[in-house]
Short mmCIF file of C-alpha atoms and ligand atoms in Angstrom, two decimals:
data_model
loop_
_atom_site.label_atom_id
_atom_site.label_comp_id
_atom_site.label_asym_id
_atom_site.label_seq_id
_atom_site.Cartn_x
_atom_site.Cartn_y
_atom_site.Cartn_z
CA MET U 1 27.86 -19.80 -13.12
CA ALA U 2 27.56 -16.10 -13.70
CA THR U 3 24.49 -14.46 -12.18
CA VAL U 4 22.98 -11.01 -12.45
CA LEU U 5 23.13 -9.68 -8.96
CA ARG U 6 21.31 -6.44 -9.48
CA ILE U 7 20.14 -3.86 -11.98
CA SER U 8 19.72 -0.37 -10.59
CA GLY U 9 19.08 3.18 -11.74
CA ARG U 10 16.54 5.11 -13.77
CA GLU U 11 18.42 6.90 -16.53
CA ALA U 12 22.00 5.82 -15.87
CA LEU U 13 21.83 2.10 -15.14
CA THR U 14 24.27 -0.31 -13.58
CA ILE U 15 24.10 -4.06 -14.18
CA THR U 16 26.01 -5.98 -11.53
CA ILE U 17 27.10 -9.45 -12.59
CA SER U 18 28.66 -11.71 -9.98
CA ASN U 19 29.87 -15.29 -9.49
CA MET U 20 32.10 -15.05 -12.55
CA THR U 21 35.16 -17.18 -13.18
CA PRO U 22 38.26 -15.25 -14.32
CA SER U 23 37.87 -16.64 -17.85
CA GLU U 24 34.19 -15.56 -17.96
CA VAL U 25 35.23 -12.08 -16.85
CA ALA U 26 37.84 -11.89 -19.62
CA ARG U 27 35.40 -13.21 -22.22
CA LEU U 28 32.64 -10.84 -21.18
CA ARG U 29 35.02 -7.89 -21.10
CA ASP U 30 36.11 -8.71 -24.70
CA LEU U 31 32.51 -9.12 -25.84
CA VAL U 32 31.45 -5.82 -24.32
CA CYS U 33 34.42 -3.99 -25.84
CA SER U 34 33.86 -5.37 -29.32
CA SER U 35 30.07 -4.90 -29.12
CA SER U 36 30.32 -1.26 -28.10
CA SER U 37 33.14 -0.24 -30.46
CA GLY U 38 30.76 -0.10 -33.45
CA ALA U 39 28.23 1.92 -31.48
CA GLY U 40 30.37 5.01 -31.00
CA TYR U 41 30.92 4.98 -27.25
CA GLU U 42 33.46 3.61 -24.84
CA PRO U 43 32.42 0.54 -22.89
CA ALA U 44 31.50 1.58 -19.39
CA LEU U 45 32.60 -1.39 -17.42
CA SER U 46 34.42 -2.11 -14.20
CA VAL U 47 35.61 -5.34 -12.63
CA SER U 48 36.13 -5.83 -8.92
CA SER U 49 39.75 -6.57 -8.02
CA SER U 50 39.36 -9.87 -6.19
CA PRO U 51 39.26 -12.70 -8.74
CA ALA U 52 37.80 -15.03 -6.10
CA ALA U 53 34.62 -12.95 -5.97
CA ALA U 54 34.78 -11.44 -9.43
CA GLN U 55 32.05 -8.91 -10.03
CA LEU U 56 31.57 -7.05 -13.24
CA LEU U 57 29.65 -3.79 -13.39
CA LEU U 58 28.25 -2.49 -16.67
CA HIS U 59 27.25 1.16 -16.66
CA GLY U 60 25.34 3.08 -19.30
CA THR U 61 22.05 4.46 -20.42
CA ALA U 62 19.23 2.00 -21.06
CA ALA U 63 19.74 2.36 -24.82
CA GLN U 64 23.51 1.76 -24.58
CA LEU U 65 23.13 -1.27 -22.35
CA LYS U 66 20.35 -2.75 -24.51
CA HIS U 67 22.63 -2.37 -27.53
CA ILE U 68 25.70 -3.86 -25.84
CA VAL U 69 23.85 -6.79 -24.28
CA ALA U 70 21.99 -7.66 -27.49
CA ALA U 71 25.15 -7.46 -29.63
CA ALA U 72 27.21 -9.38 -27.08
CA SER U 73 24.62 -12.13 -26.79
CA GLU U 74 24.68 -12.62 -30.57
CA ALA U 75 28.44 -13.12 -30.46
CA GLY U 76 28.35 -14.66 -27.03
CA GLY U 77 29.44 -18.28 -27.58
CA GLY U 78 29.29 -19.97 -24.19
CA LEU U 79 27.84 -16.85 -22.61
CA ALA U 80 25.01 -16.36 -25.13
CA VAL U 81 22.29 -17.94 -23.01
CA PHE U 82 23.38 -15.97 -19.97
CA LEU U 83 23.43 -12.72 -21.95
CA GLN U 84 19.94 -13.40 -23.33
CA ARG U 85 18.81 -13.71 -19.73
CA VAL U 86 20.51 -10.39 -18.91
CA ASP U 87 18.67 -8.87 -21.87
CA SER U 88 15.28 -10.05 -20.61
CA LEU U 89 16.05 -8.86 -17.05
CA LEU U 90 16.95 -5.49 -18.53
CA ASP U 91 13.60 -5.42 -20.35
CA ASN U 92 11.89 -6.20 -17.05
CA HIS U 93 13.79 -3.42 -15.29
CA LEU U 94 12.77 -0.90 -17.93
CA ARG U 95 9.14 -1.95 -18.18
CA SER U 96 6.54 0.40 -16.73
CA ASP U 97 3.48 -0.05 -18.96
CA TYR U 98 1.66 -2.42 -16.64
CA LYS U 99 -2.11 -2.77 -16.96
CA ILE U 100 -3.83 -4.91 -14.34
CA ASP U 101 -7.27 -6.21 -15.17
CA CYS U 102 -9.06 -6.60 -11.83
CA ARG U 103 -12.03 -8.61 -13.01
CA GLY U 104 -13.11 -5.87 -15.41
CA LYS U 105 -11.82 -2.85 -13.48
CA VAL U 106 -8.53 -1.98 -15.19
CA LEU U 107 -5.59 -0.26 -13.49
CA ASP U 108 -3.37 1.51 -16.03
CA LEU U 109 -0.22 1.64 -13.92
CA GLY U 110 1.90 3.10 -16.72
CA SER U 111 -0.16 6.27 -16.78
CA ARG U 112 0.62 7.41 -13.21
CA THR U 113 1.37 6.11 -9.76
CA HIS U 114 -1.68 4.45 -8.22
CA VAL U 115 -2.81 4.88 -4.64
CA MET U 116 -4.32 2.07 -2.57
CA GLY U 117 -6.42 3.37 0.32
CA ILE U 118 -6.37 1.29 3.52
CA LEU U 119 -9.64 0.39 5.23
CA ASN U 120 -9.03 -1.65 8.37
CA VAL U 121 -12.21 -2.94 9.95
CA THR U 122 -10.43 -4.25 13.00
CA PRO U 123 -10.44 -3.25 16.66
CA ASP U 124 -6.64 -3.44 16.93
CA SER U 125 -4.81 -2.23 13.80
CA PHE U 126 -1.66 -0.35 14.74
CA SER U 127 -2.84 2.97 13.33
CA ASP U 128 -6.58 3.06 12.72
CA GLY U 129 -7.79 0.17 14.91
CA GLY U 130 -11.39 0.65 16.03
CA ARG U 131 -12.00 3.80 13.96
CA PHE U 132 -13.94 2.10 11.20
CA ALA U 133 -15.42 -0.84 13.05
CA SER U 134 -18.98 0.41 12.49
CA PRO U 135 -20.23 -0.36 8.95
CA ASP U 136 -21.50 3.19 8.37
CA ARG U 137 -18.15 4.75 9.25
CA ALA U 138 -16.30 2.19 7.14
CA LEU U 139 -18.51 2.87 4.11
CA ALA U 140 -18.15 6.62 4.50
CA HIS U 141 -14.38 6.32 4.81
CA ALA U 142 -14.14 4.18 1.66
CA ARG U 143 -16.20 6.71 -0.28
CA ASP U 144 -14.08 9.58 1.06
CA MET U 145 -10.88 7.83 0.01
CA VAL U 146 -12.19 7.30 -3.53
CA ALA U 147 -13.31 10.94 -3.71
CA ALA U 148 -9.78 11.90 -2.61
CA GLY U 149 -8.25 9.92 -5.47
CA ALA U 150 -7.79 6.33 -4.24
CA ASP U 151 -7.45 3.89 -7.14
CA ILE U 152 -8.01 0.75 -5.04
CA ILE U 153 -9.65 0.17 -1.64
CA ASP U 154 -7.93 -2.49 0.48
CA ILE U 155 -10.21 -3.97 3.14
CA GLY U 156 -8.65 -5.87 6.04
CA GLY U 157 -10.40 -7.72 8.86
CA GLU U 158 -7.34 -8.89 10.79
CA SER U 159 -4.45 -6.78 12.02
CA THR U 160 -1.03 -8.13 11.06
CA ARG U 161 0.91 -5.73 13.24
CA PRO U 162 3.84 -7.33 15.11
CA GLY U 163 2.58 -9.66 17.81
CA ALA U 164 -1.06 -9.51 16.65
CA GLU U 165 -3.28 -12.43 17.63
CA PRO U 166 -4.86 -14.20 14.63
CA VAL U 167 -8.64 -13.91 14.37
CA SER U 168 -10.96 -16.76 13.40
CA GLU U 169 -12.19 -17.13 9.84
CA GLU U 170 -15.78 -16.52 11.01
CA GLU U 171 -14.87 -13.25 12.69
CA GLU U 172 -12.82 -12.03 9.72
CA LEU U 173 -15.71 -12.84 7.37
CA ARG U 174 -18.20 -11.10 9.65
CA ARG U 175 -16.07 -7.95 9.50
CA VAL U 176 -15.28 -7.76 5.79
CA ILE U 177 -17.98 -9.49 3.71
CA PRO U 178 -20.89 -7.06 4.18
CA LEU U 179 -18.61 -4.15 3.29
CA ILE U 180 -17.19 -5.88 0.24
CA GLU U 181 -20.72 -6.66 -0.98
CA ARG U 182 -21.63 -2.99 -0.77
CA LEU U 183 -18.39 -1.46 -2.02
CA GLY U 184 -17.64 -4.00 -4.75
CA ALA U 185 -20.95 -3.15 -6.41
CA GLU U 186 -20.90 0.57 -5.70
CA LEU U 187 -17.33 1.68 -6.40
CA ALA U 188 -15.79 2.17 -9.82
CA VAL U 189 -12.38 1.26 -8.38
CA PRO U 190 -11.36 -2.31 -7.50
CA VAL U 191 -11.88 -3.61 -3.98
CA SER U 192 -9.01 -5.66 -2.57
CA VAL U 193 -9.22 -8.02 0.38
CA ASP U 194 -6.23 -8.01 2.73
CA THR U 195 -6.10 -11.60 3.93
CA TYR U 196 -3.79 -14.61 3.98
CA LYS U 197 -6.66 -17.08 4.44
CA ALA U 198 -7.77 -18.78 1.23
CA SER U 199 -11.28 -19.35 2.58
CA VAL U 200 -11.72 -15.64 3.33
CA ALA U 201 -10.32 -14.68 -0.09
CA GLU U 202 -12.71 -17.05 -1.83
CA LYS U 203 -15.78 -15.60 -0.09
CA ALA U 204 -14.54 -12.04 -0.56
CA LEU U 205 -14.08 -12.61 -4.30
CA ALA U 206 -17.57 -14.10 -4.49
CA ALA U 207 -18.89 -11.00 -2.66
CA GLY U 208 -17.37 -8.55 -5.16
CA ALA U 209 -13.66 -8.13 -4.42
CA SER U 210 -11.39 -8.26 -7.44
CA MET U 211 -7.94 -8.35 -5.84
CA VAL U 212 -6.35 -10.39 -3.05
CA ASN U 213 -3.61 -8.76 -0.97
CA ASP U 214 -1.75 -11.64 0.67
CA ILE U 215 0.92 -10.62 3.20
CA SER U 216 2.31 -14.17 3.09
CA GLY U 217 3.10 -14.15 -0.64
CA LEU U 218 0.76 -17.16 -1.18
CA ARG U 219 2.57 -19.22 1.47
CA PHE U 220 0.30 -19.40 4.54
CA SER U 221 -2.73 -21.00 2.84
CA PRO U 222 -1.96 -23.80 0.40
CA ASP U 223 -5.19 -23.11 -1.51
CA MET U 224 -4.71 -19.37 -1.96
CA ALA U 225 -2.98 -19.42 -5.37
CA ARG U 226 -5.54 -21.87 -6.78
CA ILE U 227 -8.44 -19.66 -5.63
CA VAL U 228 -6.88 -16.51 -7.09
CA ALA U 229 -6.42 -18.36 -10.39
CA ALA U 230 -9.92 -19.86 -10.41
CA CYS U 231 -11.50 -16.44 -9.80
CA ASP U 232 -9.17 -14.69 -12.26
CA ALA U 233 -8.41 -12.12 -9.54
CA ALA U 234 -5.47 -9.75 -9.32
CA VAL U 235 -3.07 -10.55 -6.49
CA VAL U 236 -0.48 -8.75 -4.37
CA VAL U 237 2.24 -11.10 -3.18
CA MET U 238 4.04 -9.57 -0.22
CA HIS U 239 7.26 -10.71 1.45
CA ILE U 240 7.28 -11.64 5.12
CA GLN U 241 9.95 -13.35 7.21
CA GLY U 242 8.20 -15.42 9.90
CA THR U 243 4.62 -14.76 10.94
CA PRO U 244 2.99 -11.60 12.35
CA ARG U 245 3.33 -13.12 15.84
CA ASN U 246 7.10 -13.66 15.71
CA MET U 247 8.39 -11.65 12.74
CA GLN U 248 9.96 -8.81 14.71
CA GLN U 249 11.74 -11.01 17.26
CA ASN U 250 15.11 -11.13 15.47
CA PRO U 251 14.87 -10.73 11.71
CA VAL U 252 18.14 -11.74 10.04
CA TYR U 253 19.27 -11.53 6.40
CA GLY U 254 22.60 -11.83 4.62
CA ASP U 255 21.63 -9.52 1.76
CA VAL U 256 18.11 -8.29 2.50
CA VAL U 257 17.45 -6.93 -1.00
CA ALA U 258 18.56 -10.10 -2.81
CA GLU U 259 16.74 -12.40 -0.37
CA VAL U 260 13.45 -10.49 -0.52
CA ARG U 261 13.70 -10.29 -4.32
CA ASP U 262 14.35 -14.04 -4.64
CA SER U 263 11.52 -14.86 -2.24
CA LEU U 264 9.13 -12.68 -4.26
CA GLY U 265 10.33 -14.51 -7.39
CA GLU U 266 9.30 -17.76 -5.68
CA SER U 267 5.89 -16.30 -4.80
CA ILE U 268 5.44 -15.42 -8.48
CA ASP U 269 6.32 -19.03 -9.36
CA ILE U 270 3.78 -20.36 -6.83
CA ALA U 271 1.14 -18.19 -8.49
CA LEU U 272 2.09 -19.22 -12.02
CA ARG U 273 2.15 -22.93 -11.16
CA ALA U 274 -1.42 -22.63 -9.86
CA GLY U 275 -2.52 -20.97 -13.10
CA VAL U 276 -2.58 -17.31 -12.06
CA ASN U 277 -2.19 -14.97 -15.04
CA ARG U 278 1.28 -13.38 -14.76
CA GLU U 279 -0.17 -10.03 -15.81
CA LYS U 280 -2.31 -9.95 -12.65
CA ILE U 281 0.54 -10.22 -10.14
CA ILE U 282 1.85 -7.28 -8.08
CA ILE U 283 4.88 -7.63 -5.78
CA ASP U 284 5.55 -5.94 -2.43
CA PRO U 285 8.73 -6.15 -0.29
CA GLY U 286 6.67 -6.05 2.93
CA ILE U 287 8.06 -3.09 4.84
CA GLY U 288 7.99 -3.90 8.57
CA PHE U 289 7.21 -7.59 8.10
CA GLY U 290 10.21 -9.38 9.63
CA LYS U 291 12.57 -6.44 9.08
CA THR U 292 14.67 -4.19 11.28
CA LEU U 293 14.75 -0.42 10.86
CA GLU U 294 17.89 -0.77 8.70
CA HIS U 295 16.29 -3.49 6.56
CA ASN U 296 13.30 -1.22 5.89
CA LEU U 297 15.48 1.72 4.90
CA THR U 298 17.66 -0.45 2.66
CA LEU U 299 14.63 -1.96 0.91
CA ILE U 300 13.14 1.47 0.20
CA ASP U 301 16.47 2.80 -1.04
CA HIS U 302 16.92 -0.23 -3.33
CA LEU U 303 13.32 -0.61 -4.43
CA ASP U 304 14.42 -0.55 -8.05
CA ALA U 305 16.12 -3.93 -7.52
CA PHE U 306 12.67 -5.59 -7.62
CA ARG U 307 11.91 -4.40 -11.13
CA VAL U 308 13.91 -7.27 -12.68
CA LEU U 309 11.05 -9.55 -11.62
CA GLY U 310 8.99 -7.95 -14.36
CA ARG U 311 5.98 -7.11 -12.21
CA PRO U 312 4.76 -3.81 -10.77
CA VAL U 313 5.95 -2.98 -7.27
CA MET U 314 3.70 -1.92 -4.39
CA LEU U 315 5.15 -0.10 -1.38
CA GLY U 316 3.45 -0.02 2.03
CA THR U 317 5.22 2.31 4.45
CA SER U 318 2.28 4.38 5.65
CA ARG U 319 2.58 5.54 9.28
CA LYS U 320 4.74 2.51 10.13
CA LYS U 321 6.85 2.23 13.25
CA PHE U 322 10.24 2.71 11.55
CA ILE U 323 9.09 6.22 10.58
CA GLY U 324 8.16 6.89 14.20
CA THR U 325 11.56 5.58 15.33
CA ILE U 326 13.49 7.87 12.97
CA LEU U 327 11.39 10.92 13.77
CA GLY U 328 10.72 10.20 17.44
CA ILE U 329 6.95 10.17 16.93
CA SER U 330 4.93 7.60 18.85
CA GLU U 331 1.47 8.47 17.46
CA PRO U 332 0.98 6.80 14.05
CA GLU U 333 -1.39 9.60 12.90
CA GLN U 334 1.49 12.07 13.31
CA ARG U 335 3.75 10.20 10.89
CA VAL U 336 2.20 11.59 7.70
CA ASP U 337 5.16 13.74 6.60
CA GLY U 338 7.59 10.89 7.18
CA SER U 339 5.29 8.64 5.17
CA ALA U 340 5.25 11.24 2.39
CA ALA U 341 9.04 11.15 2.13
CA THR U 342 9.01 7.37 1.69
CA VAL U 343 6.19 7.57 -0.87
CA ALA U 344 8.09 10.11 -3.00
CA LEU U 345 11.34 8.14 -2.80
CA GLY U 346 9.56 4.86 -3.45
CA ILE U 347 7.93 6.25 -6.59
CA GLU U 348 11.29 7.63 -7.77
CA ARG U 349 12.75 4.15 -7.34
CA GLY U 350 9.97 2.48 -9.29
CA ALA U 351 6.91 1.84 -7.08
CA SER U 352 3.76 1.66 -9.21
CA ILE U 353 1.32 1.52 -6.29
CA VAL U 354 1.57 3.02 -2.80
CA ARG U 355 -0.57 1.63 0.02
CA VAL U 356 -1.56 4.48 2.36
CA HIS U 357 -3.89 5.66 5.11
CA ASP U 358 -3.80 9.39 4.24
CA VAL U 359 -5.13 9.23 0.70
CA ALA U 360 -5.69 12.93 -0.06
CA ARG U 361 -2.19 13.88 1.11
CA MET U 362 -0.44 10.98 -0.60
CA VAL U 363 -2.28 11.54 -3.89
CA GLN U 364 -0.70 14.99 -3.92
CA VAL U 365 2.72 13.52 -3.16
CA ALA U 366 2.32 10.93 -5.92
CA ARG U 367 1.11 13.43 -8.52
CA MET U 368 3.95 15.81 -7.75
CA THR U 369 6.59 13.07 -7.83
CA ASP U 370 5.16 11.75 -11.09
CA ALA U 371 5.29 15.23 -12.60
CA VAL U 372 9.00 15.46 -11.90
CA ILE U 373 10.09 11.98 -12.93
CA LYS U 374 7.73 11.31 -15.83
CA GLN U 375 8.37 14.52 -17.77
CA SER U 376 11.20 13.03 -19.84
N1 HH2 T 401 1.06 -3.54 5.55
C1 HH2 T 401 0.08 -3.82 6.44
C2 HH2 T 401 -0.99 -4.67 6.05
N2 HH2 T 401 -1.08 -5.15 4.81
N3 HH2 T 401 -0.22 -5.32 2.61
C3 HH2 T 401 0.72 -5.01 1.72
N4 HH2 T 401 0.63 -5.46 0.47
N5 HH2 T 401 1.80 -4.22 2.04
C4 HH2 T 401 1.97 -3.71 3.29
O1 HH2 T 401 2.99 -3.02 3.53
C5 HH2 T 401 0.98 -4.02 4.27
C6 HH2 T 401 -0.12 -4.84 3.90
C7 HH2 T 401 0.13 -3.28 7.82
O2 HH2 T 401 -0.49 -2.02 7.86
P1 HH2 T 401 -1.99 -1.77 8.34
O3 HH2 T 401 -2.96 -2.49 7.49
O4 HH2 T 401 -2.21 -0.31 8.43
O5 HH2 T 401 -1.99 -2.31 9.83
P2 HH2 T 401 -2.62 -3.59 10.53
O6 HH2 T 401 -1.96 -4.80 9.96
O7 HH2 T 401 -2.30 -3.39 11.99
O8 HH2 T 401 -4.10 -3.62 10.27
#
């Protein structure tokens, strides 16, 4: 059965279709040729040489490909259903007008790139551990981030850095709930809780959070999806291979982009089955969570491959170790420029939200990148 392997690009797009039988390739080639002949341009199509692993690449602008795929699916015979699916994946890839209603606080992601400011109230986070453990400092930092342009504040009470020890539910609650009570009521922007524990999410949502950021993609706590649905919260489903304790031991993928994308598709399905509103779901490839340096770089470079899932993409690269490895910088606070490069590239490849420590600096990076890519 033919499958869409990937859609990539911003203005000039490529649709990669794989797993085709030779007769499907011939049929699709004919359909594309006849569908594009009336439209005044040559079909931009290439087929890989090996018939055993036939791959067909369709190149064109969004408008050309929309036209070809729609016309071909009308005349598609046995391939009509497949081509309708290609058409809807293409729509997903092109979509950018996402609005996320976070329990009354609305994020208009189509208007500009949004910035999520990180507030870790932990003693041991890899970058800011211990800095905001006192409630006064945490509150002041949240307010500073909003003043600097943060669109969401993400509060975490447990570090998920590689090898981190889990903390008890009681301790996590003790760290985050008083802050969420204050900030949820005070701030105009949504407060997100960074937790994979359903019980913590439930209490955080009751205390005033309006988004759950789950690094396990709704997989570590069986009740998480149900609680998100019941509270009508927004949710970030992130990809992880393994658990924070073991994820960096030997992460292995065949095709990291395809596997992370399919896993995020399954997280979306978990959410939908539990009754979560599709329009409240955000996806995140989970940079550094069960990935080697090369996996991280590949995921950033191919971030546009996640757009076919039809949900806005979040990217969390801020100050992470792979940046330190490339640049030879051991201090996370010194990795701001490297983070900026990944933020700009991530936005260019379709990220709608960037999760960062250095809000003022990254707001500038986001605004400047938006100005270049959103002018057309
Ligand atoms: N990264 C971290 C934690 N939560 N959530 C999402 N959605 N995406 C991420 O990339 C992500 C995340 C790790 O960073 P940080 O919170 O700074 O560190 P720690 O886990 O040590 O507290």
